[in-house]
């Protein structure tokens, strides 16, 4: 068994987690101060979003210097202090690494234009944030390729020098003591360099046939992965695969590739649908039975679990946490979820920062929308809804300064109750020892997802009525009425029954 198979990870959205110097941005000093909080919660791994010097066009996913810390987060010394303290608190730290693109102001862009992808004239490829994926450079008299913003220039992974640079970066951070990496959009690294136009689906959406998942990409990832494993045999490699095809996503989770990959069909569904969640749990077992899936219902790229899925109903939010922390897989809690944070709401366009939200706003205005309705579109499209300043259960604010992101977050006062629920769940998970157990049973009956792992039966009742189940055993977690051999599980409630041997 590998160490991370039992871990519970917690995504720290660096800018919004904890500000130690009152400049309105989260930083390493603040994060270090909050390590006891994270230990109390019971997580054992942290995923830090990019903290490298950046143009901040895409909040750090546009890296200007891979082997340094952006001054808004502190210094390398602050990073090292934090790492020492993280170790003392029993926390493994994995960091986000963006190898698909660099910021346009990275020194490579001028010094090594050959590291990037160039073309004499654009084809029809669209960038993820809208518009053409090619932008003209007068200096090169050619178009550079960017699968995201025009300030995020895609690297050319057919160049051996790019691989060498990447290895240096990975080695640098492994030597700094990180336990692994979360590889950003890692299946985008290579493109078809004959540049055929992409086809469209029946709704007019581009099918990314030639700019993702290209034949050579797994060889590139295999080389990166084996390099990391040679530096640090127990390294944990997590992949963000930009795809909604589970077979494709799963194909990157392999001994010679990544340890785990994020499945967005599970985590980022638009609204709660118990059959969809259940089907995805089953499919993850079918497609990669011998490997662990990841389990999450939130991240910095989507609306918060409490608003998007739970419709602000705390019982539903708790039940989703129950499922995420007891089903088979490696859970990733998104910061703020454990206190029931809701979506951030923006009353004016200047309050938000996300390029995706701003782009949607300007496009709506161009299409003739009023400012008010363009703002509504921006509120729907912006990923900033999930990036608001952290609300801590102890009431202490995220920052003594003016937060980098504005807007309102009307999370109710019962943050502590939600925090305690997560904490109890994590304690139970730690003590009961089922984390590595396979499912002996995984079924959906009425609206209750049930699974047996080890000696425990887990029942997650997503229905609006009581769910009764006949079993001999004793209640190990949660609340249920017991009558004779029946356990009665209330609506939106999760229980664990320790089965009789
Ligand atoms: C995925 C990241 O999670 C997202 O926030 C970012 O915009 C893109 N990759 C581009 O790096």
Tab-separated table of C-alpha atoms and ligand atoms in Angstrom:
chain	number	residue	atom	x	y	z
A	1	UNK	CA	0.000	0.000	0.000
A	2	UNK	CA	1.257	3.465	-0.837
A	3	UNK	CA	1.079	6.296	1.692
A	4	UNK	CA	-1.386	8.441	-0.259
A	5	UNK	CA	-3.953	5.678	-0.607
A	6	UNK	CA	-5.073	6.425	2.934
A	7	UNK	CA	-4.736	10.181	2.716
A	8	UNK	CA	-7.348	12.878	2.580
A	9	UNK	CA	-6.212	15.901	0.617
A	10	UNK	CA	-7.305	19.496	1.045
A	11	UNK	CA	-7.023	21.990	-1.783
A	12	UNK	CA	-5.673	25.329	-0.627
A	13	UNK	CA	-6.597	28.133	-2.996
A	14	UNK	CA	-3.547	30.173	-2.105
A	15	UNK	CA	-4.912	33.679	-2.695
A	16	UNK	CA	-7.973	33.151	-0.569
A	17	UNK	CA	-6.856	30.913	2.261
A	18	UNK	CA	-5.118	32.981	4.906
A	19	UNK	CA	-3.347	36.319	4.728
A	20	UNK	CA	-0.439	36.706	7.125
A	21	UNK	CA	0.634	40.253	6.226
A	22	UNK	CA	-2.654	42.104	5.745
A	23	UNK	CA	-2.151	42.878	2.044
A	24	UNK	CA	-5.389	41.133	1.113
A	25	UNK	CA	-3.749	38.063	-0.462
A	26	UNK	CA	-3.375	34.696	1.192
A	27	UNK	CA	0.277	33.746	1.674
A	28	UNK	CA	2.691	31.218	3.192
A	29	UNK	CA	2.832	32.955	6.563
A	30	UNK	CA	-0.950	32.774	6.846
A	31	UNK	CA	-1.060	29.195	5.636
A	32	UNK	CA	1.540	28.179	8.188
A	33	UNK	CA	-0.511	29.786	10.969
A	34	UNK	CA	-3.496	27.723	9.915
A	35	UNK	CA	-1.733	24.351	9.918
A	36	UNK	CA	-3.084	23.487	13.374
A	37	UNK	CA	-6.574	24.184	12.015
A	38	UNK	CA	-5.979	21.743	9.168
A	39	UNK	CA	-4.555	19.166	11.518
A	40	UNK	CA	-7.581	19.527	13.749
A	41	UNK	CA	-9.836	19.038	10.741
A	42	UNK	CA	-7.969	15.794	10.128
A	43	UNK	CA	-6.612	16.115	6.616
A	44	UNK	CA	-3.191	14.658	5.932
A	45	UNK	CA	-2.355	16.104	2.539
A	46	UNK	CA	-2.447	19.561	1.000
A	47	UNK	CA	-2.651	20.568	-2.656
A	48	UNK	CA	-1.435	24.125	-3.127
A	49	UNK	CA	-2.582	26.062	-6.196
A	50	UNK	CA	0.243	27.815	-8.122
A	51	UNK	CA	2.234	30.240	-6.011
A	52	UNK	CA	4.986	31.027	-8.528
A	53	UNK	CA	5.719	34.508	-9.880
A	54	UNK	CA	2.945	35.156	-12.354
A	55	UNK	CA	1.240	37.773	-14.467
A	56	UNK	CA	-1.931	36.752	-12.607
A	57	UNK	CA	-3.962	36.834	-15.804
A	58	UNK	CA	-5.263	33.405	-14.815
A	59	UNK	CA	-4.552	33.638	-11.113
A	60	UNK	CA	-1.179	31.964	-11.123
A	61	UNK	CA	-1.795	29.441	-13.905
A	62	UNK	CA	0.346	31.763	-16.028
A	63	UNK	CA	3.778	31.143	-14.565
A	64	UNK	CA	6.636	33.603	-15.173
A	65	UNK	CA	9.279	31.775	-13.138
A	66	UNK	CA	8.857	28.160	-12.067
A	67	UNK	CA	11.496	28.062	-9.373
A	68	UNK	CA	10.427	30.902	-7.151
A	69	UNK	CA	7.608	32.280	-5.025
A	70	UNK	CA	5.478	35.226	-6.107
A	71	UNK	CA	6.015	38.111	-3.646
A	72	UNK	CA	2.276	38.207	-2.906
A	73	UNK	CA	2.702	34.804	-1.247
A	74	UNK	CA	6.009	35.623	0.448
A	75	UNK	CA	9.545	34.423	-0.194
A	76	UNK	CA	11.319	31.111	-0.657
A	77	UNK	CA	12.244	31.382	3.022
A	78	UNK	CA	8.544	31.627	3.914
A	79	UNK	CA	7.851	28.611	1.708
A	80	UNK	CA	10.576	26.645	3.505
A	81	UNK	CA	9.282	27.657	6.939
A	82	UNK	CA	5.861	26.549	5.912
A	83	UNK	CA	7.190	23.215	4.619
A	84	UNK	CA	8.999	22.539	7.891
A	85	UNK	CA	5.841	23.290	9.844
A	86	UNK	CA	3.719	21.192	7.471
A	87	UNK	CA	5.970	18.217	8.138
A	88	UNK	CA	5.721	18.787	11.874
A	89	UNK	CA	1.945	18.767	11.518
A	90	UNK	CA	2.013	15.485	9.631
A	91	UNK	CA	0.939	17.026	6.353
A	92	UNK	CA	2.201	15.950	2.908
A	93	UNK	CA	2.271	18.829	0.432
A	94	UNK	CA	1.680	18.458	-3.282
A	95	UNK	CA	1.978	21.456	-5.559
A	96	UNK	CA	0.271	22.483	-8.752
A	97	UNK	CA	2.596	22.467	-11.709
A	98	UNK	CA	1.655	24.058	-15.009
A	99	UNK	CA	3.685	22.474	-17.802
A	100	UNK	CA	1.319	23.035	-20.693
A	101	UNK	CA	1.975	26.755	-20.956
A	102	UNK	CA	4.039	29.567	-19.492
A	103	UNK	CA	3.167	33.207	-19.025
A	104	UNK	CA	4.073	35.284	-22.046
A	105	UNK	CA	6.483	37.279	-19.894
A	106	UNK	CA	8.478	34.164	-18.960
A	107	UNK	CA	12.087	34.774	-20.036
A	108	UNK	CA	11.905	31.702	-22.330
A	109	UNK	CA	9.465	33.412	-24.635
A	110	UNK	CA	12.106	35.918	-25.760
A	111	UNK	CA	15.218	33.832	-25.218
A	112	UNK	CA	13.835	30.550	-26.601
A	113	UNK	CA	10.939	31.138	-28.966
A	114	UNK	CA	11.617	27.603	-30.252
A	115	UNK	CA	10.185	26.290	-26.945
A	116	UNK	CA	6.721	27.339	-28.125
A	117	UNK	CA	4.270	26.339	-30.841
A	118	UNK	CA	4.221	28.617	-33.892
A	119	UNK	CA	2.188	28.703	-37.058
A	120	UNK	CA	2.138	30.989	-40.081
A	121	UNK	CA	-1.615	31.403	-40.025
A	122	UNK	CA	-4.270	30.342	-37.486
A	123	UNK	CA	-6.467	27.308	-38.082
A	124	UNK	CA	-9.906	27.051	-36.446
A	125	UNK	CA	-8.742	25.961	-32.970
A	126	UNK	CA	-10.451	27.828	-30.175
A	127	UNK	CA	-8.925	28.740	-26.863
A	128	UNK	CA	-10.572	27.458	-23.704
A	129	UNK	CA	-11.445	31.010	-22.646
A	130	UNK	CA	-13.009	31.855	-26.033
A	131	UNK	CA	-11.698	33.248	-29.308
A	132	UNK	CA	-8.890	31.944	-31.506
A	133	UNK	CA	-6.119	29.894	-29.927
A	134	UNK	CA	-3.560	31.733	-32.081
A	135	UNK	CA	-2.188	35.238	-31.572
A	136	UNK	CA	0.158	37.122	-33.876
A	137	UNK	CA	3.644	38.075	-32.717
A	138	UNK	CA	5.196	40.881	-34.767
A	139	UNK	CA	8.625	39.911	-33.476
A	140	UNK	CA	8.385	36.414	-34.947
A	141	UNK	CA	6.039	37.354	-37.761
A	142	UNK	CA	4.076	34.231	-36.876
A	143	UNK	CA	1.205	33.134	-34.647
A	144	UNK	CA	1.821	31.483	-31.307
A	145	UNK	CA	-0.524	28.860	-29.953
A	146	UNK	CA	-2.311	29.292	-26.620
A	147	UNK	CA	-4.958	26.819	-25.521
A	148	UNK	CA	-5.984	29.241	-22.743
A	149	UNK	CA	-5.534	33.055	-22.551
A	150	UNK	CA	-3.263	34.797	-25.033
A	151	UNK	CA	-0.882	35.483	-22.133
A	152	UNK	CA	-0.590	31.699	-21.512
A	153	UNK	CA	1.648	30.448	-24.278
A	154	UNK	CA	1.686	26.713	-24.990
A	155	UNK	CA	5.037	24.965	-24.798
A	156	UNK	CA	6.215	22.773	-27.630
A	157	UNK	CA	6.691	19.325	-26.151
A	158	UNK	CA	8.343	17.943	-29.266
A	159	UNK	CA	11.446	19.891	-28.188
A	160	UNK	CA	13.833	17.907	-25.980
A	161	UNK	CA	14.969	21.162	-24.334
A	162	UNK	CA	11.454	21.721	-22.961
A	163	UNK	CA	11.593	18.296	-21.316
A	164	UNK	CA	14.988	19.121	-19.821
A	165	UNK	CA	13.706	22.405	-18.389
A	166	UNK	CA	10.673	20.659	-16.924
A	167	UNK	CA	12.818	18.021	-15.256
A	168	UNK	CA	14.917	20.690	-13.597
A	169	UNK	CA	11.793	22.331	-12.245
A	170	UNK	CA	10.381	19.068	-10.910
A	171	UNK	CA	13.666	18.136	-9.305
A	172	UNK	CA	13.977	21.575	-7.731
A	173	UNK	CA	10.643	21.239	-5.917
A	174	UNK	CA	11.163	17.611	-4.971
A	175	UNK	CA	14.416	18.656	-3.340
A	176	UNK	CA	12.445	21.322	-1.496
A	177	UNK	CA	10.469	18.485	0.046
A	178	UNK	CA	7.186	18.418	-1.814
A	179	UNK	CA	5.456	15.033	-1.805
A	180	UNK	CA	4.136	15.244	-5.336
A	181	UNK	CA	2.482	17.257	-8.053
A	182	UNK	CA	-0.921	18.066	-9.404
A	183	UNK	CA	-0.224	18.339	-13.128
A	184	UNK	CA	-2.378	21.004	-14.745
A	185	UNK	CA	-4.216	20.052	-18.000
A	186	UNK	CA	-1.561	17.431	-18.585
A	187	UNK	CA	-3.258	15.758	-21.564
A	188	UNK	CA	-3.005	19.015	-23.519
A	189	UNK	CA	0.776	18.962	-23.724
A	190	UNK	CA	1.070	17.827	-27.291
A	191	UNK	CA	-0.965	18.830	-30.335
A	192	UNK	CA	-1.187	17.500	-33.872
A	193	UNK	CA	1.547	19.539	-35.509
A	194	UNK	CA	-0.037	19.193	-38.931
A	195	UNK	CA	-2.793	21.386	-37.414
A	196	UNK	CA	-5.972	19.993	-39.036
A	197	UNK	CA	-9.103	22.013	-38.247
A	198	UNK	CA	-11.115	20.647	-35.334
A	199	UNK	CA	-14.652	19.371	-36.041
A	200	UNK	CA	-17.792	20.672	-34.260
A	201	UNK	CA	-20.568	18.730	-32.549
A	202	UNK	CA	-24.259	19.107	-33.365
A	203	UNK	CA	-24.580	21.977	-30.875
A	204	UNK	CA	-21.794	23.874	-32.595
A	205	UNK	CA	-19.265	23.195	-29.813
A	206	UNK	CA	-15.736	22.456	-30.895
A	207	UNK	CA	-14.576	18.863	-30.505
A	208	UNK	CA	-10.952	19.024	-29.405
A	209	UNK	CA	-9.864	16.248	-31.685
A	210	UNK	CA	-6.404	17.478	-32.614
A	211	UNK	CA	-5.334	19.651	-29.682
A	212	UNK	CA	-5.751	17.223	-26.760
A	213	UNK	CA	-4.957	13.564	-26.067
A	214	UNK	CA	-2.646	13.293	-29.023
A	215	UNK	CA	-0.784	10.028	-29.596
A	216	UNK	CA	2.572	11.232	-28.228
A	217	UNK	CA	1.283	12.688	-24.987
A	218	UNK	CA	1.442	9.539	-22.868
A	219	UNK	CA	5.094	9.047	-23.761
A	220	UNK	CA	5.807	12.585	-22.561
A	221	UNK	CA	3.925	12.014	-19.307
A	222	UNK	CA	5.645	8.651	-18.823
A	223	UNK	CA	9.018	10.347	-19.081
A	224	UNK	CA	8.030	13.036	-16.584
A	225	UNK	CA	6.570	10.448	-14.230
A	226	UNK	CA	9.561	8.138	-14.326
A	227	UNK	CA	11.858	11.094	-13.757
A	228	UNK	CA	9.865	12.086	-10.647
A	229	UNK	CA	9.866	8.484	-9.387
A	230	UNK	CA	13.609	8.215	-9.900
A	231	UNK	CA	14.079	11.367	-7.776
A	232	UNK	CA	11.556	10.293	-5.166
A	233	UNK	CA	10.164	6.761	-5.308
A	234	UNK	CA	7.086	7.503	-3.195
A	235	UNK	CA	6.102	10.658	-5.099
A	236	UNK	CA	2.358	11.185	-5.606
A	237	UNK	CA	1.359	12.214	-9.132
A	238	UNK	CA	-2.104	13.577	-9.740
A	239	UNK	CA	-3.352	14.522	-13.177
A	240	UNK	CA	-5.892	17.043	-14.265
A	241	UNK	CA	-7.106	15.617	-17.553
A	242	UNK	CA	-9.150	17.967	-19.600
A	243	UNK	CA	-11.774	15.549	-20.826
A	244	UNK	CA	-15.180	14.301	-19.810
A	245	UNK	CA	-14.628	10.833	-21.187
A	246	UNK	CA	-13.920	8.518	-18.284
A	247	UNK	CA	-12.066	5.982	-20.431
A	248	UNK	CA	-9.784	8.724	-21.620
A	249	UNK	CA	-9.332	10.135	-18.105
A	250	UNK	CA	-8.618	6.688	-16.720
A	251	UNK	CA	-6.093	5.881	-19.427
A	252	UNK	CA	-3.683	8.305	-17.745
A	253	UNK	CA	-3.881	6.494	-14.414
A	254	UNK	CA	-1.325	3.728	-14.815
A	255	UNK	CA	1.801	2.454	-13.106
A	256	UNK	CA	4.049	4.165	-15.619
A	257	UNK	CA	1.908	7.310	-15.841
A	258	UNK	CA	-0.015	9.076	-13.081
A	259	UNK	CA	-1.148	7.670	-9.761
A	260	UNK	CA	-4.618	9.191	-9.976
A	261	UNK	CA	-6.603	11.507	-12.231
A	262	UNK	CA	-9.534	13.793	-11.492
A	263	UNK	CA	-12.874	12.623	-12.843
A	264	UNK	CA	-14.966	15.719	-13.499
A	265	UNK	CA	-18.035	13.677	-14.400
A	266	UNK	CA	-18.224	12.875	-10.728
A	267	UNK	CA	-17.005	16.073	-9.108
A	268	UNK	CA	-18.293	18.876	-11.248
A	269	UNK	CA	-21.821	17.818	-12.128
A	270	UNK	CA	-24.039	20.869	-12.462
A	271	UNK	CA	-26.775	19.765	-10.129
A	272	UNK	CA	-27.430	17.011	-7.676
A	273	UNK	CA	-28.511	13.757	-9.308
A	274	UNK	CA	-28.131	10.677	-7.171
A	275	UNK	CA	-28.283	8.266	-10.118
A	276	UNK	CA	-25.536	10.191	-11.885
A	277	UNK	CA	-23.320	10.103	-8.790
A	278	UNK	CA	-24.006	6.428	-8.248
A	279	UNK	CA	-23.424	5.520	-11.914
A	280	UNK	CA	-20.132	7.351	-11.830
A	281	UNK	CA	-19.038	5.486	-8.668
A	282	UNK	CA	-19.839	2.229	-10.457
A	283	UNK	CA	-18.156	3.250	-13.696
A	284	UNK	CA	-14.994	4.267	-11.862
A	285	UNK	CA	-14.858	0.737	-10.453
A	286	UNK	CA	-15.435	-0.801	-13.863
A	287	UNK	CA	-13.005	1.314	-15.803
A	288	UNK	CA	-10.109	1.313	-13.355
A	289	UNK	CA	-10.869	-1.437	-10.841
A	290	UNK	CA	-7.260	-1.904	-9.815
A	291	UNK	CA	-6.626	1.799	-9.203
A	292	UNK	CA	-8.060	4.423	-6.916
A	293	UNK	CA	-10.438	7.048	-8.224
A	294	UNK	CA	-10.395	10.596	-6.872
A	295	UNK	CA	-13.424	11.899	-5.005
A	296	UNK	CA	-14.324	15.580	-4.901
A	297	UNK	CA	-17.309	17.886	-5.228
A	298	UNK	CA	-15.502	21.189	-5.405
A	299	UNK	CA	-12.411	23.013	-6.617
A	300	UNK	CA	-11.375	26.510	-7.638
A	301	UNK	CA	-12.817	25.880	-11.107
A	302	UNK	CA	-16.463	25.340	-10.193
A	303	UNK	CA	-19.315	26.567	-8.048
A	304	UNK	CA	-19.228	25.526	-4.428
A	305	UNK	CA	-20.748	22.231	-3.378
A	306	UNK	CA	-23.096	24.059	-0.959
A	307	UNK	CA	-24.646	26.207	-3.701
A	308	UNK	CA	-24.223	24.146	-6.857
A	309	UNK	CA	-25.213	20.751	-5.502
A	310	UNK	CA	-26.795	21.203	-2.092
A	311	UNK	CA	-28.959	24.191	-2.963
A	312	UNK	CA	-27.852	25.668	0.387
A	313	UNK	CA	-29.285	22.710	2.271
A	314	UNK	CA	-26.775	21.787	4.961
A	315	UNK	CA	-27.961	18.192	5.276
A	316	UNK	CA	-27.323	17.611	1.590
A	317	UNK	CA	-23.887	19.203	1.869
A	318	UNK	CA	-23.068	16.917	4.786
A	319	UNK	CA	-24.303	13.887	2.927
A	320	UNK	CA	-22.053	14.702	-0.025
A	321	UNK	CA	-19.151	15.009	2.401
A	322	UNK	CA	-20.119	11.648	3.873
A	323	UNK	CA	-20.008	10.026	0.446
A	324	UNK	CA	-16.767	11.721	-0.551
A	325	UNK	CA	-15.011	10.671	2.641
A	326	UNK	CA	-16.240	7.098	2.832
A	327	UNK	CA	-16.498	5.862	-0.756
A	328	UNK	CA	-13.481	4.151	-2.332
A	329	UNK	CA	-10.935	6.667	-3.563
A	330	UNK	CA	-8.757	9.576	-2.563
A	331	UNK	CA	-10.842	12.523	-1.394
A	332	UNK	CA	-9.954	16.128	-2.142
A	333	UNK	CA	-11.770	18.631	0.085
A	334	UNK	CA	-11.854	22.152	-1.359
A	335	UNK	CA	-11.041	24.879	1.149
A	336	UNK	CA	-14.144	26.377	2.714
A	337	UNK	CA	-16.305	23.374	2.020
A	338	UNK	CA	-15.728	22.189	5.577
A	339	UNK	CA	-17.436	25.298	6.961
A	340	UNK	CA	-20.280	25.213	4.447
A	341	UNK	CA	-19.166	28.138	2.315
A	342	UNK	CA	-21.559	29.186	-0.404
A	343	UNK	CA	-20.909	30.779	-3.751
A	344	UNK	CA	-19.489	34.273	-3.706
A	345	UNK	CA	-21.932	36.751	-5.273
A	346	UNK	CA	-20.704	39.750	-7.254
A	347	UNK	CA	-22.657	43.004	-7.369
A	348	UNK	CA	-20.411	44.732	-9.913
A	349	UNK	CA	-17.973	43.529	-12.552
A	350	UNK	CA	-14.983	45.208	-10.905
A	351	UNK	CA	-15.424	42.905	-7.899
A	352	UNK	CA	-14.406	39.770	-9.731
A	353	UNK	CA	-11.002	38.730	-11.051
A	354	UNK	CA	-11.483	35.596	-13.103
A	355	UNK	CA	-10.662	35.942	-16.784
A	356	UNK	CA	-13.452	33.500	-17.627
A	357	UNK	CA	-16.055	35.651	-15.845
A	358	UNK	CA	-14.772	38.896	-17.319
A	359	UNK	CA	-14.663	37.426	-20.809
A	360	UNK	CA	-18.263	36.206	-20.456
A	361	UNK	CA	-19.321	39.685	-19.297
A	362	UNK	CA	-17.715	41.460	-22.249
A	363	UNK	CA	-19.056	38.942	-24.752
A	364	UNK	CA	-22.573	39.404	-23.340
A	365	UNK	CA	-22.251	43.199	-23.662
A	366	UNK	CA	-21.031	42.787	-27.239
A	367	UNK	CA	-24.095	40.655	-27.944
A	368	UNK	CA	-26.266	43.535	-26.799
A	369	UNK	CA	-27.028	42.497	-23.207
A	370	UNK	CA	-27.655	45.215	-20.600
A	371	UNK	CA	-24.999	45.694	-17.915
A	372	UNK	CA	-27.289	44.043	-15.395
A	373	UNK	CA	-27.859	40.944	-17.459
A	374	UNK	CA	-24.175	40.812	-18.471
A	375	UNK	CA	-23.392	40.798	-14.762
A	376	UNK	CA	-25.785	37.909	-14.259
A	377	UNK	CA	-23.993	36.027	-17.029
A	378	UNK	CA	-20.662	36.813	-15.363
A	379	UNK	CA	-21.978	35.539	-12.012
A	380	UNK	CA	-23.014	32.296	-13.730
A	381	UNK	CA	-19.814	31.812	-15.671
A	382	UNK	CA	-17.134	33.039	-13.334
A	383	UNK	CA	-15.067	30.558	-11.399
A	384	UNK	CA	-14.657	33.296	-8.795
A	385	UNK	CA	-17.900	32.078	-7.197
A	386	UNK	CA	-15.792	29.396	-5.565
A	387	UNK	CA	-12.747	31.540	-4.880
A	388	UNK	CA	-13.995	33.864	-2.169
A	389	UNK	CA	-11.906	34.565	0.950
A	390	UNK	CA	-11.902	31.693	3.385
A	391	UNK	CA	-14.379	31.900	6.257
A	392	UNK	CA	-13.043	30.213	9.342
A	393	UNK	CA	-15.237	28.618	11.951
A	394	UNK	CA	-13.462	30.515	14.732
A	395	UNK	CA	-14.701	33.773	13.202
A	396	UNK	CA	-11.228	35.160	12.605
A	397	UNK	CA	-11.166	36.792	9.230
A	398	UNK	CA	-9.074	35.687	6.292
A	399	UNK	CA	-7.239	39.002	6.192
A	400	UNK	CA	-6.937	42.229	8.108
A	401	UNK	CA	-6.583	44.019	4.788
A	402	UNK	CA	-8.956	44.517	1.875
A	403	UNK	CA	-9.381	41.117	0.207
A	404	UNK	CA	-8.013	40.713	-3.333
A	405	UNK	CA	-11.462	39.597	-4.452
A	406	UNK	CA	-14.683	41.331	-3.433
A	407	UNK	CA	-18.290	40.217	-3.559
A	408	UNK	CA	-20.482	38.827	-0.800
A	409	UNK	CA	-20.569	35.471	0.845
A	410	UNK	CA	-23.630	34.908	2.918
A	411	UNK	CA	-22.591	31.699	4.553
A	412	UNK	CA	-24.662	31.286	7.704
A	413	UNK	CA	-23.317	31.261	11.199
A	414	UNK	CA	-23.241	27.555	11.700
A	415	UNK	CA	-19.775	27.095	10.299
A	416	UNK	CA	-18.653	25.304	13.419
A	417	UNK	CA	-21.343	22.662	13.162
A	418	UNK	CA	-20.287	21.824	9.599
A	419	UNK	CA	-16.623	21.823	10.592
A	420	UNK	CA	-17.370	19.386	13.417
A	421	UNK	CA	-19.171	17.081	11.021
A	422	UNK	CA	-16.166	16.933	8.675
A	423	UNK	CA	-13.901	16.435	11.647
A	424	UNK	CA	-15.969	13.563	13.049
A	425	UNK	CA	-16.109	11.931	9.637
A	426	UNK	CA	-12.365	12.202	9.220
A	427	UNK	CA	-11.782	10.822	12.690
A	428	UNK	CA	-14.047	7.901	11.957
A	429	UNK	CA	-12.327	7.319	8.632
A	430	UNK	CA	-8.938	7.336	10.346
A	431	UNK	CA	-9.957	4.924	13.088
A	432	UNK	CA	-12.223	2.494	11.265
A	433	UNK	CA	-9.555	1.470	8.790
A	434	UNK	CA	-11.681	0.881	5.690
A	435	UNK	CA	-9.798	3.256	3.385
A	436	UNK	CA	-8.161	0.606	1.308
A	437	UNK	CA	-11.044	-1.875	1.320
A	438	UNK	CA	-12.710	-2.732	-1.984
A	439	UNK	CA	-16.495	-2.620	-2.314
A	440	UNK	CA	-18.119	-5.909	-1.390
A	441	UNK	CA	-21.398	-4.388	-2.502
A	442	UNK	CA	-22.311	-1.113	-4.214
A	443	UNK	CA	-25.993	-0.550	-4.939
A	444	UNK	CA	-28.607	2.137	-5.344
A	445	UNK	CA	-31.953	1.320	-3.809
A	446	UNK	CA	-34.694	3.930	-3.892
A	447	UNK	CA	-32.482	7.013	-3.469
A	448	UNK	CA	-30.031	5.430	-1.074
A	449	UNK	CA	-26.507	4.617	-2.172
A	450	UNK	CA	-25.206	1.691	-0.143
A	451	UNK	CA	-21.823	0.090	-0.057
A	452	UNK	CA	-20.022	-2.452	2.041
A	453	UNK	CA	-16.332	-1.993	2.662
A	454	UNK	CA	-14.560	-4.238	5.138
A	455	UNK	CA	-16.938	-4.870	8.017
A	456	UNK	CA	-18.961	-1.709	7.441
A	457	UNK	CA	-22.143	-0.955	5.562
A	458	UNK	CA	-22.447	2.662	4.460
A	459	UNK	CA	-25.855	4.106	3.653
A	460	UNK	CA	-26.187	7.519	2.033
A	461	UNK	CA	-29.864	8.370	1.793
A	462	UNK	CA	-30.351	11.042	-0.870
A	463	UNK	CA	-34.115	10.528	-0.781
A	464	UNK	CA	-36.697	12.858	0.717
A	465	UNK	CA	-38.214	10.066	2.776
A	466	UNK	CA	-36.869	7.680	5.397
A	467	UNK	CA	-34.986	4.676	4.122
A	468	UNK	CA	-35.258	1.435	6.095
A	469	UNK	CA	-32.773	-1.327	5.926
A	470	UNK	CA	-32.841	-4.687	7.658
A	471	UNK	CA	-29.449	-5.542	9.095
A	472	UNK	CA	-27.902	-6.933	12.226
A	473	UNK	CA	-25.125	-4.792	13.423
A	474	UNK	CA	-24.443	-1.668	15.384
A	475	UNK	CA	-24.446	1.945	14.428
A	476	UNK	CA	-20.850	3.092	13.985
A	477	UNK	CA	-21.379	6.599	12.570
A	478	UNK	CA	-24.317	8.955	12.095
A	479	UNK	CA	-27.822	8.795	13.461
A	480	UNK	CA	-30.508	6.256	12.684
A	481	UNK	CA	-33.574	5.015	14.473
A	482	UNK	CA	-33.361	1.333	15.258
A	483	UNK	CA	-36.338	-0.918	15.540
A	484	UNK	CA	-35.814	-4.639	15.817
A	485	UNK	CA	-33.466	-5.472	12.989
A	486	UNK	CA	-34.219	-2.318	11.024
A	487	UNK	CA	-32.191	0.839	10.761
A	488	UNK	CA	-34.219	3.837	9.651
A	489	UNK	CA	-32.091	6.436	7.917
A	490	UNK	CA	-33.637	9.906	7.667
A	491	UNK	CA	-33.730	11.922	4.446
A	492	UNK	CA	-30.360	13.349	3.392
A	493	UNK	CA	-28.473	11.504	6.008
A	494	UNK	CA	-25.492	9.151	6.001
A	495	UNK	CA	-24.894	6.315	8.451
A	496	UNK	CA	-22.392	3.552	8.915
A	497	UNK	CA	-23.395	0.205	10.359
A	498	UNK	CA	-20.775	-2.145	11.691
A	499	UNK	CA	-21.994	-5.517	10.495
A	500	UNK	CA	-22.044	-8.563	12.692
A	501	UNK	CA	-19.260	-10.933	11.782
B	1	LIG	C1	-6.809	24.216	-14.950
B	1	LIG	C2	-6.829	25.081	-13.754
B	1	LIG	O1	-7.448	24.404	-12.690
B	1	LIG	C3	-7.558	26.348	-14.139
B	1	LIG	O2	-7.836	27.158	-13.035
B	1	LIG	C4	-6.722	27.056	-15.185
B	1	LIG	O3	-7.433	28.174	-15.674
B	1	LIG	C5	-6.388	26.149	-16.365
B	1	LIG	N1	-6.008	24.834	-15.952
B	1	LIG	C6	-5.293	26.719	-17.212
B	1	LIG	O4	-4.049	26.572	-16.596
